[in-house]
Coordinates of C-alpha atoms and ligand atoms in Angstrom, one line a residue:
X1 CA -96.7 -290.3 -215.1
X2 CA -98.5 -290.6 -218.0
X3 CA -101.6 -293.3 -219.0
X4 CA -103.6 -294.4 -221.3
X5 CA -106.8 -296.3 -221.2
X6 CA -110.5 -296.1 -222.4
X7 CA -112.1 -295.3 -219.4
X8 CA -111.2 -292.9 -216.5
X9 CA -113.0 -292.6 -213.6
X10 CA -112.8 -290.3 -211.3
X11 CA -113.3 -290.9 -207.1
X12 CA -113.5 -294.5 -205.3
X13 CA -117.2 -293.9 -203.9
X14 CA -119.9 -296.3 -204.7
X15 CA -120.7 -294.4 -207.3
X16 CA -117.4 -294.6 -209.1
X17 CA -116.6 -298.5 -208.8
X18 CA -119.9 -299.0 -209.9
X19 CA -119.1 -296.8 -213.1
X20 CA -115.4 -298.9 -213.0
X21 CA -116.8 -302.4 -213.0
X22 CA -119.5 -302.1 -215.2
X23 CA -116.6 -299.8 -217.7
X24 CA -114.7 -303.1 -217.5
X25 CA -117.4 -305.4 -218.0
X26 CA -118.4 -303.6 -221.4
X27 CA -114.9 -304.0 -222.3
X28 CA -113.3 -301.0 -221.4
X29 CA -109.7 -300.5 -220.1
X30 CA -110.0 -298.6 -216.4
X31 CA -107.7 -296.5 -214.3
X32 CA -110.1 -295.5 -211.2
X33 CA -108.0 -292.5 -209.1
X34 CA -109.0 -291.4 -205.7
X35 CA -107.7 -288.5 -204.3
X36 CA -107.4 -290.2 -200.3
X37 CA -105.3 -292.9 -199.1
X38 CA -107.7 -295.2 -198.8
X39 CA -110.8 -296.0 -201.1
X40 CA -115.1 -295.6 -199.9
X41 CA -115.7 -292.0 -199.4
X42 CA -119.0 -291.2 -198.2
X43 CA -120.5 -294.4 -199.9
X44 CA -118.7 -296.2 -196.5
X45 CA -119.9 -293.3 -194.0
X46 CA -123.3 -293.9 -194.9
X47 CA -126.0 -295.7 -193.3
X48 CA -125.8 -298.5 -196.6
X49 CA -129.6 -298.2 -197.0
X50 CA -130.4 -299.3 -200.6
X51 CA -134.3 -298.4 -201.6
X52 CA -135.5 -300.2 -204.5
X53 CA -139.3 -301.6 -204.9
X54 CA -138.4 -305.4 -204.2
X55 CA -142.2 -307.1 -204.7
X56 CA -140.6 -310.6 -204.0
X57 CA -139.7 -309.6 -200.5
X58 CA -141.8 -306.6 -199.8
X59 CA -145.0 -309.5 -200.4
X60 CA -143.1 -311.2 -197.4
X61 CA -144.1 -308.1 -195.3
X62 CA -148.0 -306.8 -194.0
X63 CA -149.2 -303.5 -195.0
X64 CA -150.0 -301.4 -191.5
X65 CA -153.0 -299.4 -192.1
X66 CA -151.2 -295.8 -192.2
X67 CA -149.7 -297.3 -195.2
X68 CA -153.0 -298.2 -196.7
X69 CA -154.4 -295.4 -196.3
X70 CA -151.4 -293.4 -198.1
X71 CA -152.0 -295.5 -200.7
X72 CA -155.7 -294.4 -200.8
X73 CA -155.0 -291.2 -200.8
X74 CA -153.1 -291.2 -203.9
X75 CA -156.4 -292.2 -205.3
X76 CA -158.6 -289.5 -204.9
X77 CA -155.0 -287.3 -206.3
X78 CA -155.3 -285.3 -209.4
X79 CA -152.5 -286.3 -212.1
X80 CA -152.7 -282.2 -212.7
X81 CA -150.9 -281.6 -209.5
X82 CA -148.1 -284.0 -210.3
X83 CA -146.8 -281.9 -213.6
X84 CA -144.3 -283.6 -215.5
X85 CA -145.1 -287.0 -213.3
X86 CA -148.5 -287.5 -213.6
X87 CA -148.2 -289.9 -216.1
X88 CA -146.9 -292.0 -213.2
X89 CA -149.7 -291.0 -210.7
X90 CA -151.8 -292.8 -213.6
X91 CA -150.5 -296.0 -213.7
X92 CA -150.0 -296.3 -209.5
X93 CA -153.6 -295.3 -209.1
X94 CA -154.1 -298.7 -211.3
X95 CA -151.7 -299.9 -210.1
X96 CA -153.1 -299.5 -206.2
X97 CA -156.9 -300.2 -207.5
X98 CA -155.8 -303.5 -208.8
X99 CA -154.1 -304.2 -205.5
X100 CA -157.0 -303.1 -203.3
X101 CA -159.2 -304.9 -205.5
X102 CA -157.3 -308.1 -205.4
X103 CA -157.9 -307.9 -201.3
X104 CA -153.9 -308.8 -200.8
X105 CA -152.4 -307.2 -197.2
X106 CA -149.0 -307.9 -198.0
X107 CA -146.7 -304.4 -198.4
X108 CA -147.3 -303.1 -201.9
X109 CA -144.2 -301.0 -203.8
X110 CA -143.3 -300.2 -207.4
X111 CA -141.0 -298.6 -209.5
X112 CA -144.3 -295.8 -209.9
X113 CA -145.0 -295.1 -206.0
X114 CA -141.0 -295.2 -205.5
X115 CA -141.1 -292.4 -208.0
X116 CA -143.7 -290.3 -207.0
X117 CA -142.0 -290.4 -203.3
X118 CA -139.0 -289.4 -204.9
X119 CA -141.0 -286.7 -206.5
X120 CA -143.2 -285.6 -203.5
X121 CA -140.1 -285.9 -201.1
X122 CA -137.9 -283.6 -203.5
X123 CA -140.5 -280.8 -204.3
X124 CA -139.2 -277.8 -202.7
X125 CA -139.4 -274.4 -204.0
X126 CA -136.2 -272.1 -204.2
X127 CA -136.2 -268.6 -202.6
X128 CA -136.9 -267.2 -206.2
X129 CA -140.4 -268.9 -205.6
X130 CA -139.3 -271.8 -208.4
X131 CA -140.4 -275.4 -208.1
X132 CA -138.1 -277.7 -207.7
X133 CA -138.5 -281.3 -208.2
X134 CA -136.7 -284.7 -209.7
X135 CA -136.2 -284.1 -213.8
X136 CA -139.0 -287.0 -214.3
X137 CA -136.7 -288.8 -217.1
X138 CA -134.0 -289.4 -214.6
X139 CA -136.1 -290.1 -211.3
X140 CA -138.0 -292.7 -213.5
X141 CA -135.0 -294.6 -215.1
X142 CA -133.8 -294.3 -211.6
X143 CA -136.5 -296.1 -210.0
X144 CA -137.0 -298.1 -212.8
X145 CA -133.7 -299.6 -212.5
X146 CA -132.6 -300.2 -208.6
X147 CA -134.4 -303.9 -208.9
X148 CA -131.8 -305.0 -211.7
X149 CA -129.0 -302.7 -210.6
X150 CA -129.5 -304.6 -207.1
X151 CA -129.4 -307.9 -208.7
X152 CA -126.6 -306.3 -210.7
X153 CA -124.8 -305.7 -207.5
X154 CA -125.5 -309.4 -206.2
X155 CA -124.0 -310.8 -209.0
X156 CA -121.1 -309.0 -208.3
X157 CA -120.6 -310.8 -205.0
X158 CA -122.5 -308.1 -203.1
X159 CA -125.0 -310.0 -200.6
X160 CA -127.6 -308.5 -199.8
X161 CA -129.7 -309.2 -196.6
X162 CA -133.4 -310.5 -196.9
X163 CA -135.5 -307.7 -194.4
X164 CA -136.7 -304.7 -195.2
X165 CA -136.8 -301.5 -193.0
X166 CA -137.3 -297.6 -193.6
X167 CA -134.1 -295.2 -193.4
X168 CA -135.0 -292.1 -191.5
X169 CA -136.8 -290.1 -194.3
X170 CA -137.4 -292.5 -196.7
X171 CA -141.2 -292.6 -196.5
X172 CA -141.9 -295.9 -197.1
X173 CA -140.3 -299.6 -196.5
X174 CA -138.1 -300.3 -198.9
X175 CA -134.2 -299.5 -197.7
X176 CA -132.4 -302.3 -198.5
X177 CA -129.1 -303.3 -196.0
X178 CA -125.9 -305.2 -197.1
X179 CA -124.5 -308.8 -195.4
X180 CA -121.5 -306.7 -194.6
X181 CA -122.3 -303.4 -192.3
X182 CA -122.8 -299.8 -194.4
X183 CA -121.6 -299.2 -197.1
X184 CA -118.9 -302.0 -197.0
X185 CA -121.8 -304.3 -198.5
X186 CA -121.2 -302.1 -201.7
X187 CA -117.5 -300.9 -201.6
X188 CA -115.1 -304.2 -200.8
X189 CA -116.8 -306.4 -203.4
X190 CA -117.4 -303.8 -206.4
X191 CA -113.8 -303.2 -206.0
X192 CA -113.2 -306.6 -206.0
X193 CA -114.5 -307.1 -208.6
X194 CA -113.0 -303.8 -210.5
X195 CA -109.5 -305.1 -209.7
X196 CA -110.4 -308.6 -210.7
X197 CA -111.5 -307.2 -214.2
X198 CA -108.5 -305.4 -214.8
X199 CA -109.0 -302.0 -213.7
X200 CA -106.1 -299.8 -211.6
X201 CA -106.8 -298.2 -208.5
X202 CA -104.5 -295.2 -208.1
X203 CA -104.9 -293.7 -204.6
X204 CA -103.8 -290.1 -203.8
X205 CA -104.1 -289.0 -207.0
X206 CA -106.1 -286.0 -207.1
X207 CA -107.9 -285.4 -210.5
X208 CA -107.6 -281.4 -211.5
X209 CA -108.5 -280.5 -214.8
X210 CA -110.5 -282.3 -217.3
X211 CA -108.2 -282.3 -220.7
X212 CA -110.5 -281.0 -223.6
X213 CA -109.7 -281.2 -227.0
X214 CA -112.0 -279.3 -230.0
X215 CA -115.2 -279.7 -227.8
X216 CA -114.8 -283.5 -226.0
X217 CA -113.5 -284.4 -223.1
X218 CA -110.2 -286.8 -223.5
X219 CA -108.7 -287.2 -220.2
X220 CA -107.8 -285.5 -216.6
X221 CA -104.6 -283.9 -215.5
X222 CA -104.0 -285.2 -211.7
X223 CA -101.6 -285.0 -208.8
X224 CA -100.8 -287.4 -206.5
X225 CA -99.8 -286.5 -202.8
X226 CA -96.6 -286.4 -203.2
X227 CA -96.6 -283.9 -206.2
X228 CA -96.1 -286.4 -208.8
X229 CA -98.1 -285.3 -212.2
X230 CA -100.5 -287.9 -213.8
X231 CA -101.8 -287.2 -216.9
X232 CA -104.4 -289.8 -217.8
X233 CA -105.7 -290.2 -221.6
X234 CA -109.0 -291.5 -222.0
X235 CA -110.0 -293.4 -225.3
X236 CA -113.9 -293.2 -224.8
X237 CA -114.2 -291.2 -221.7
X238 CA -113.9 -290.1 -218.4
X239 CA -116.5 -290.4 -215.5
X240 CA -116.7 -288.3 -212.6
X241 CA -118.1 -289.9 -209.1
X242 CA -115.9 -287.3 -206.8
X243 CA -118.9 -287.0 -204.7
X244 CA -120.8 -283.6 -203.3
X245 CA -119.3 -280.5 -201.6
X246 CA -120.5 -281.1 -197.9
X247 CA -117.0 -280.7 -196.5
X248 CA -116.4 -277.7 -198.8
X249 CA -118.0 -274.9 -196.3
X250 CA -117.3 -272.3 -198.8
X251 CA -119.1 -273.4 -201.4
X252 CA -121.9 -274.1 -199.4
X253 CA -122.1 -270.4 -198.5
X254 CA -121.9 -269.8 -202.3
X255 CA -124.6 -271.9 -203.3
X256 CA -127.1 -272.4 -200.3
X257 CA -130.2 -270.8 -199.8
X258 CA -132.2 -273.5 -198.6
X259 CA -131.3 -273.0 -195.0
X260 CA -130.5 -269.5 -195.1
X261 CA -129.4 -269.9 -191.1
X262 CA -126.6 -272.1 -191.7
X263 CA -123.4 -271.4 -190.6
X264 CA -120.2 -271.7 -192.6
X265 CA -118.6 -274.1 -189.9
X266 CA -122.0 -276.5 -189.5
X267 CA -120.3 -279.9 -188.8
X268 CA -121.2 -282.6 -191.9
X269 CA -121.5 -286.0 -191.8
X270 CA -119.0 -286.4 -194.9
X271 CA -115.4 -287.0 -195.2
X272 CA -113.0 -284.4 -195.3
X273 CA -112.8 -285.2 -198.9
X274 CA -116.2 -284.4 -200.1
X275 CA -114.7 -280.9 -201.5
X276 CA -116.9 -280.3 -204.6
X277 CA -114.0 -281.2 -206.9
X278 CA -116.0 -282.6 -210.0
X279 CA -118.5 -279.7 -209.9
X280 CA -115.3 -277.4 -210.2
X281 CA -113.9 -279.2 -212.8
X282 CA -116.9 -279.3 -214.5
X283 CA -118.1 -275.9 -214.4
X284 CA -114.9 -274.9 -215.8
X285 CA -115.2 -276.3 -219.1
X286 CA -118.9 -275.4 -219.5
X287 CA -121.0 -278.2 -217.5
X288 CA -124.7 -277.2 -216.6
X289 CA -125.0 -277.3 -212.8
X290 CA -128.5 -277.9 -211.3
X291 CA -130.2 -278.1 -207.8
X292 CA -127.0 -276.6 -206.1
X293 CA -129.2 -274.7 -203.8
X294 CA -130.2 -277.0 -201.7
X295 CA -128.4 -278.9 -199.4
X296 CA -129.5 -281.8 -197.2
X297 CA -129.2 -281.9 -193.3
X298 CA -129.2 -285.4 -191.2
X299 CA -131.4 -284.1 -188.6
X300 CA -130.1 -287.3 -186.8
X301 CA -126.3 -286.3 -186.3
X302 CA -124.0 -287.0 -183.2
X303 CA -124.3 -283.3 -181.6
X304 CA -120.5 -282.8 -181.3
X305 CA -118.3 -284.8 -184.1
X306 CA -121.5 -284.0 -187.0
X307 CA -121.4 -287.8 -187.6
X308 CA -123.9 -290.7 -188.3
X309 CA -122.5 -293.0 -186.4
X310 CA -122.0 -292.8 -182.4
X311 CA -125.8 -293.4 -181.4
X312 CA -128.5 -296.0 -181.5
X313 CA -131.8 -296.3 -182.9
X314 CA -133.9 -298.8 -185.5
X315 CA -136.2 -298.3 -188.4
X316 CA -137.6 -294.9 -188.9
X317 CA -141.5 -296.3 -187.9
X318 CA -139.5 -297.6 -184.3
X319 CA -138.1 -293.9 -183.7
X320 CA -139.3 -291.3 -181.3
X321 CA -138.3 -287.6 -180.6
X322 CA -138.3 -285.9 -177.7
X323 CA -137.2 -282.5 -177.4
X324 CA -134.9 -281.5 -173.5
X325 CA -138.6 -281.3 -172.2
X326 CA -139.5 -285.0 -173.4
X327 CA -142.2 -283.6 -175.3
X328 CA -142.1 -284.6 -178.8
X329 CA -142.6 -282.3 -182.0
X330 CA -142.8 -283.8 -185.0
X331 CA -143.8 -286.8 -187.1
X332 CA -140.6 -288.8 -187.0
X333 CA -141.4 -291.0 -190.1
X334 CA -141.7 -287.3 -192.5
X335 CA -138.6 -286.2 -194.7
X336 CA -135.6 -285.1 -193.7
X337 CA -135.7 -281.2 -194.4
X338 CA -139.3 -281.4 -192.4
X339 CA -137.2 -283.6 -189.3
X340 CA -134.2 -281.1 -189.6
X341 CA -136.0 -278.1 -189.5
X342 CA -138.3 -279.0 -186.5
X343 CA -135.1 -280.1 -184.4
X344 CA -133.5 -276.9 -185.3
X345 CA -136.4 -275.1 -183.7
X346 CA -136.0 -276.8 -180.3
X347 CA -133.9 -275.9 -177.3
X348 CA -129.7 -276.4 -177.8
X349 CA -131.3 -277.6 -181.4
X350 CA -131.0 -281.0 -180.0
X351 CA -133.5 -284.4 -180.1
X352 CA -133.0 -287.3 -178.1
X353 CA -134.5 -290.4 -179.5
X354 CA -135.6 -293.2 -177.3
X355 CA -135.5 -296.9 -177.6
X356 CA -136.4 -299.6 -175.6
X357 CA -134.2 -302.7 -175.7
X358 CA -136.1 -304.3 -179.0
X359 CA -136.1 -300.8 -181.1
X360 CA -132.3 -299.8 -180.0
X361 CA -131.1 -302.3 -182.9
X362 CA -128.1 -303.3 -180.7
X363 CA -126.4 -306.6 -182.2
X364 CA -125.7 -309.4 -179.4
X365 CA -122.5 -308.3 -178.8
X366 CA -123.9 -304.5 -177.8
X367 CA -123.0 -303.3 -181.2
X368 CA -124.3 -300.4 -183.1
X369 CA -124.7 -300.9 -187.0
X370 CA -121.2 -298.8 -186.9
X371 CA -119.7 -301.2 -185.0
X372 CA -119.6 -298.0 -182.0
X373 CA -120.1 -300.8 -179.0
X374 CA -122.6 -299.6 -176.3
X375 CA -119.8 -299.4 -173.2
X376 CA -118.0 -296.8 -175.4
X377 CA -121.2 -294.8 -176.3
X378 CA -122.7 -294.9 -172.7
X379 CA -118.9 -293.7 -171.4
X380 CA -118.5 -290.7 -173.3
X381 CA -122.1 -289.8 -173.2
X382 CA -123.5 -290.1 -176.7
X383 CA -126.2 -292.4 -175.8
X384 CA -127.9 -292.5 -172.3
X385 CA -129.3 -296.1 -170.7
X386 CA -131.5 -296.6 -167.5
X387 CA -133.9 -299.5 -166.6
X388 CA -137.3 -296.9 -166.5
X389 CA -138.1 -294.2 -168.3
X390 CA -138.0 -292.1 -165.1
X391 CA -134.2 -292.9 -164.5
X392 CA -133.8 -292.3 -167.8
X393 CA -135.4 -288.7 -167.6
X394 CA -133.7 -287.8 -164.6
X395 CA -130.6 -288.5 -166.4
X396 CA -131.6 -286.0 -169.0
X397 CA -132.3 -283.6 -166.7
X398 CA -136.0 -283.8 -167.5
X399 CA -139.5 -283.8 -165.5
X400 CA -140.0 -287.6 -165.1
X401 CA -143.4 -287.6 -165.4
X402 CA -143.2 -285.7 -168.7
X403 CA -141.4 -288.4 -170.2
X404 CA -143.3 -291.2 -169.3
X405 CA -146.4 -289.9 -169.9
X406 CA -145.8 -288.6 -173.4
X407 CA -144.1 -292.0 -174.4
X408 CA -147.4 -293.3 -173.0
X409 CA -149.2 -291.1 -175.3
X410 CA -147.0 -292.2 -177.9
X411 CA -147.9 -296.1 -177.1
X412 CA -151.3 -295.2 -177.2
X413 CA -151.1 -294.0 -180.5
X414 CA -149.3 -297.2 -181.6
X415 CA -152.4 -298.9 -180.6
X416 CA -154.8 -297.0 -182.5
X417 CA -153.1 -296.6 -185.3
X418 CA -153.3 -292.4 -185.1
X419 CA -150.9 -289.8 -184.1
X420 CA -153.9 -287.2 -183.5
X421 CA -151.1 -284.6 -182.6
X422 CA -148.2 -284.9 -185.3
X423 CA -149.8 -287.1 -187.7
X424 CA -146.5 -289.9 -187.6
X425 CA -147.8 -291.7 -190.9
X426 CA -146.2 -295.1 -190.2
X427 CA -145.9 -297.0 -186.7
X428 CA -143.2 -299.5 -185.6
X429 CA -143.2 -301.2 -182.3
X430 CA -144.2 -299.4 -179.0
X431 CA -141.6 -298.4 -176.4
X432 CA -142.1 -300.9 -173.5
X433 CA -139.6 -302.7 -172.8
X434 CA -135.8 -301.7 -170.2
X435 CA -133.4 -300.9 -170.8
X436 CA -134.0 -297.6 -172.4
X437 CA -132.1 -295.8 -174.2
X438 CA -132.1 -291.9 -175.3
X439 CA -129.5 -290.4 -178.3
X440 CA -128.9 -286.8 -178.2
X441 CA -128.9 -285.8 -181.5
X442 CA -128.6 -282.5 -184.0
X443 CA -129.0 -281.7 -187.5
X444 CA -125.0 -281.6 -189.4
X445 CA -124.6 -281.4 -193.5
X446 CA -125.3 -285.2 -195.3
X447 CA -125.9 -284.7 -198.9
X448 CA -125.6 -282.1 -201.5
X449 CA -128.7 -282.2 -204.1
X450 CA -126.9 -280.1 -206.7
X451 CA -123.7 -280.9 -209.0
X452 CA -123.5 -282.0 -213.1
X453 CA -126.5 -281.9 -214.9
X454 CA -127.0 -285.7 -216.5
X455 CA -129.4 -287.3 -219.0
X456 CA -130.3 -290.6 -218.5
X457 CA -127.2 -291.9 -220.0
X458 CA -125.1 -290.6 -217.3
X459 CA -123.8 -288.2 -220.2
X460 CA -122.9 -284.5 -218.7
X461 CA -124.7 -281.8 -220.2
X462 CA -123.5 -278.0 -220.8
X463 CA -125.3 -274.6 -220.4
X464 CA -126.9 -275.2 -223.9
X465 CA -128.4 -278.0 -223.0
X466 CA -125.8 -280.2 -225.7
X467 CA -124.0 -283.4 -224.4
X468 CA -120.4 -282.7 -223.9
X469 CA -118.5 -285.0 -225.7
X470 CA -116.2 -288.1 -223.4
X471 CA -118.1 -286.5 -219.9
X472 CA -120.1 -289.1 -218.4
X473 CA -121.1 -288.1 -214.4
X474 CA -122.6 -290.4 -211.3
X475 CA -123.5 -290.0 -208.1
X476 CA -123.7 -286.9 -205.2
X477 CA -121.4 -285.2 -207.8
X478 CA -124.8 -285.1 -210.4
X479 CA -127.8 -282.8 -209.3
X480 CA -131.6 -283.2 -211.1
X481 CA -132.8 -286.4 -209.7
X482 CA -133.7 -285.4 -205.8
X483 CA -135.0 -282.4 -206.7
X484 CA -135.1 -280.3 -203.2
X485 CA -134.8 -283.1 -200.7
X486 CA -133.6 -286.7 -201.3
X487 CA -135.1 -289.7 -199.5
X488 CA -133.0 -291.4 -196.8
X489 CA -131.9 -294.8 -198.7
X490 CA -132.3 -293.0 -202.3
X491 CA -128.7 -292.3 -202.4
X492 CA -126.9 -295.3 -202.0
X493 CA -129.4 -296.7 -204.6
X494 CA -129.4 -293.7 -207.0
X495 CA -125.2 -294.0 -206.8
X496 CA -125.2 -298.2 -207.9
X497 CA -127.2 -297.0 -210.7
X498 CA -126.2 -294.6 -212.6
X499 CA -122.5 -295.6 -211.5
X500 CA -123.9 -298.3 -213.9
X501 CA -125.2 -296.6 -216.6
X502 CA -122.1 -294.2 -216.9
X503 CA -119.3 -296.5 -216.8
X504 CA -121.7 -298.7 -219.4
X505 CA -122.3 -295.6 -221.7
X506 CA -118.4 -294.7 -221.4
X507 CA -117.8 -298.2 -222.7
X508 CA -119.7 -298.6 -225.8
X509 CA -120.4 -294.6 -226.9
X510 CA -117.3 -294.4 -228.8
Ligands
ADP1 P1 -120.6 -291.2 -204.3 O1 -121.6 -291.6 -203.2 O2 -121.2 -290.3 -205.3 O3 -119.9 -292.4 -204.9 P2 -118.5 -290.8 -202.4 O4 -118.3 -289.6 -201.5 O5 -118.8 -292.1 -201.8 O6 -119.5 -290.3 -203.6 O7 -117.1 -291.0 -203.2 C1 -116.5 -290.0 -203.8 C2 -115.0 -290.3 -203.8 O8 -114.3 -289.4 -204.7 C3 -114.3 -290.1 -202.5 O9 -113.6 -291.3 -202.1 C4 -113.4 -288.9 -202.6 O10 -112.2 -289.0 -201.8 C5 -113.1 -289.0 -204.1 N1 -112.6 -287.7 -204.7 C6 -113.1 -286.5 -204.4 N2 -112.5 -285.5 -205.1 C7 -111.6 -286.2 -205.9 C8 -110.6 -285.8 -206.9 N3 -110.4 -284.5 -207.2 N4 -109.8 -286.8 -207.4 C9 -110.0 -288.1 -207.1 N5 -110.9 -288.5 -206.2 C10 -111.7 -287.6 -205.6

């Protein structure tokens, strides 16, 4: 087989129908190939948290007072220790004086303190005793662009639901959920929409090798399953979205240091598909890779499958850890390397979070947000229920008393606003009310940080630092913008919009 168009792009993830649609809207011609049988990747896997500063409903919403004080804190901060950022610790701190000035309680965001969580959340240093944070130019067109790539994606017949909540690790309220559950919100309308503008899906057609011609990047040999060969011709370029490499456990060997403990076969939360493919093909014709050491964990994974989904729980201020003796350990509402590391120090490695009835999330019909209905979770034993705490413990095999009376301990720091012992920075509701409910729950690979080194246009850059010609990258496949750690609800958000940018830049470069 033999194609061609303008645009290719390269894996059916958010991140790659959002490159397709906006491709097509600029004009372009678009053949989008995914290597499975069926479109969505990771982008459907995920929780569908979308973080974005969204003032117009944020202001619907009450600052608590761990909030506030954050926000105080960043005042007394010294734009010296934010390096490259601190021209955006200058303008939040005016930003939050104005605010606090203007004696208004509702919950305050920007593009400026959604970057400089980005930035504190990311800053990690490598084993070589580097820093490593978020390349400032693309964390702050990133945040500087979720608000219209979200109105963007409504326009596009994604609908978009009107609350706000915090994804566990995000660090601050502004995770964004679709109409539709996940990551369906995104995927069923974007390609939708793709198709509707023209572009062809071609499913089980792996992309191989990027065709190069005197320095610029004019297409991608594939194959599709059943051996056929594609070669697709690209006009103006092609755009790779295949994704990370959390699946590919040999390349995690290769490049991880992060969590030097981690073994070959650690379960991930990806699909099978998320095989590095686009870093590979990059790196052979030259592409910079960045970040590649670090790798994310979802502390919260289902202890045998490595999955998101079999559990329940709410909003990351609703959720509490307990460790097998129902002491907890950590502050739940800190970043995900901080939550996956203290779980990994705790007996089998394993955290049960409790719920009551209101914090458990269930829909009416006894739904999870997967859809996993509580009968089934309670029958195979990935989520426990009992009417009291005490039941609930002895179910766990733990010292009743132990239970209730740190939960207790934990209510009584709801009411005073202060976690004395691990500091939890931002409270949700109490645990009061039966039925409880307890998740067992272990860290499993989520996201890889590292991949194509971007600029802001989404244009892919080689080991000299120069823009390779036709190569336009979105998405987990990228590294640079999460520096060390990525925020829960910065990925789905981070995919929509440079999936934007690149299929936009693909479009009118040429
Ligand atoms: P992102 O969040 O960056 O969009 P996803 O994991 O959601 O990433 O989507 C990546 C998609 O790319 C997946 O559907 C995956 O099957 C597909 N993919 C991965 N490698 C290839 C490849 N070599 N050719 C075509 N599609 C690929």
């Amino acid at each position: 087989i033999e194609k061609t168009v303008d645009v290719v792009v390269v894996g059916g993830g958010g991140a790659g129908f959002a490159a397709a649609v906006s491709a097509a809207e600029n004009g372009a011609s678009v053949i989008l190939i995914e290597k499975s049988i069926a479109i969505g990747g990771n982008t459907l896997r995920s929780g569908g948290g979308y973080n974005t500063n969204n003032p117009e409903l944020q202001s619907t919403m009450e600052i608590t007072d761990s909030l506030l004080d954050e926000l105080k804190g960043y005042l007394d901060a010294d734009p010296k220790d934010y390096g490259d950022f601190a021209p955006t610790l200058e303008v939040l701190q005016n930003q939050i004086k104005e605010y606090i000035e203007s004696g208004d309680t509702h919950l305050f965001d920007s593009p400026e303190l959604h970057a400089i969580h980005t930035y504190i959340g990311g800053k990690r240093t490598d084993l070589e005793g580097n820093e490593i944070v978020g390349d400032y130019d693309l964390v702050t067109t990133y945040t500087n662009n979720t608000l219209p790539a979200m109105k963007w994606l409504e326009g596009n017949g994604v609908e978009m639901r009107d609350d706000v909540g915090t994804i566990l690790g995000a660090l601050w309220p502004r995770s964004h959920g679709g109409v539709k559950p996940l990551g369906t919100a995104f995927i069923d309308p974007l390609a939708e929409k793709a198709v509707e503008l023209g572009t062809e899906i071609m499913l089980e057609t792996k992309g191989e090798e990027l065709i190069v011609e005197d320095g610029v990047v004019v297409g991608i040999k594939a194959t599709k399953t059943d051996g056929t060969s594609v070669t697709l011709m690209a006009n103006k370029g092609v755009v790779m979205a295949t994704g990370g490499f959390g699946e590919n456990g040999e390349m995690r060997q290769e490049y991880n240091t992060y969590w030097p403990t981690m073994p070959l076969t650690m379960k991930s939360t990806n699909t099978p598909d998320a095989t590095g493919d686009g870093i590979v093909m990059g790196r052979e014709i030259g592409a910079k890779l960045v970040g590649m050491e670090f790798i994310q964990l979802m502390p919260s994974s289902h202890p045998e499958t490595g999955s998101l989904a079999g559990g329940v729980w709410g909003s990351a201020e609703d959720q509490v850890f307990v460790n097998k003796d129902g002491k907890r350990f950590v502050n739940e509402y800190s970043g995900r390397d901080t939550l996956a590391s203290a779980i990994l120090k705790q007996e089998d490695q394993l955290a049960y979070i409790i719920c009551d009835e209101k914090t458990a999330g269930l829909s009416p019909e006894g739904k999870n947000v997967w859809g996993d209905s509580i009968e089934d979770l309670l029958g195979n034993k990935s989520v426990y229920k009992a009417d009291t705490l005490e039941e609930l413990a002895i179910q766990l095999g733990m010292d009743e008393s132990a239970l209730v009376d740190e939960i207790n301990k934990y209510n009584g720091y709801i009411e005073k606003g202060e976690d004395p012992e691990f500091k939890k920075s931002n409270f949700g509701s109490k645990i009061l009310t039966g039925p409880f409910y307890a998740t067992p729950r272990s860290p499993s690979v989520h996201h890889t940080m590292g991949g194509l080194s971007i600029d802001t246009s989404a244009r892919v850059i080689n080991e000299d630092g120069k823009i390779i010609p036709g190569f336009y990258a979105a998405g987990e496949v990228t590294g640079g913008i999460h520096g060390g750690n990525r925020l829960g609800g910065n990925a789905i958000s981070d995919i929509i919009t440079f999936g934007k940018i690149a299929g936009e830049s693909a479009a009118k470069d040429k």
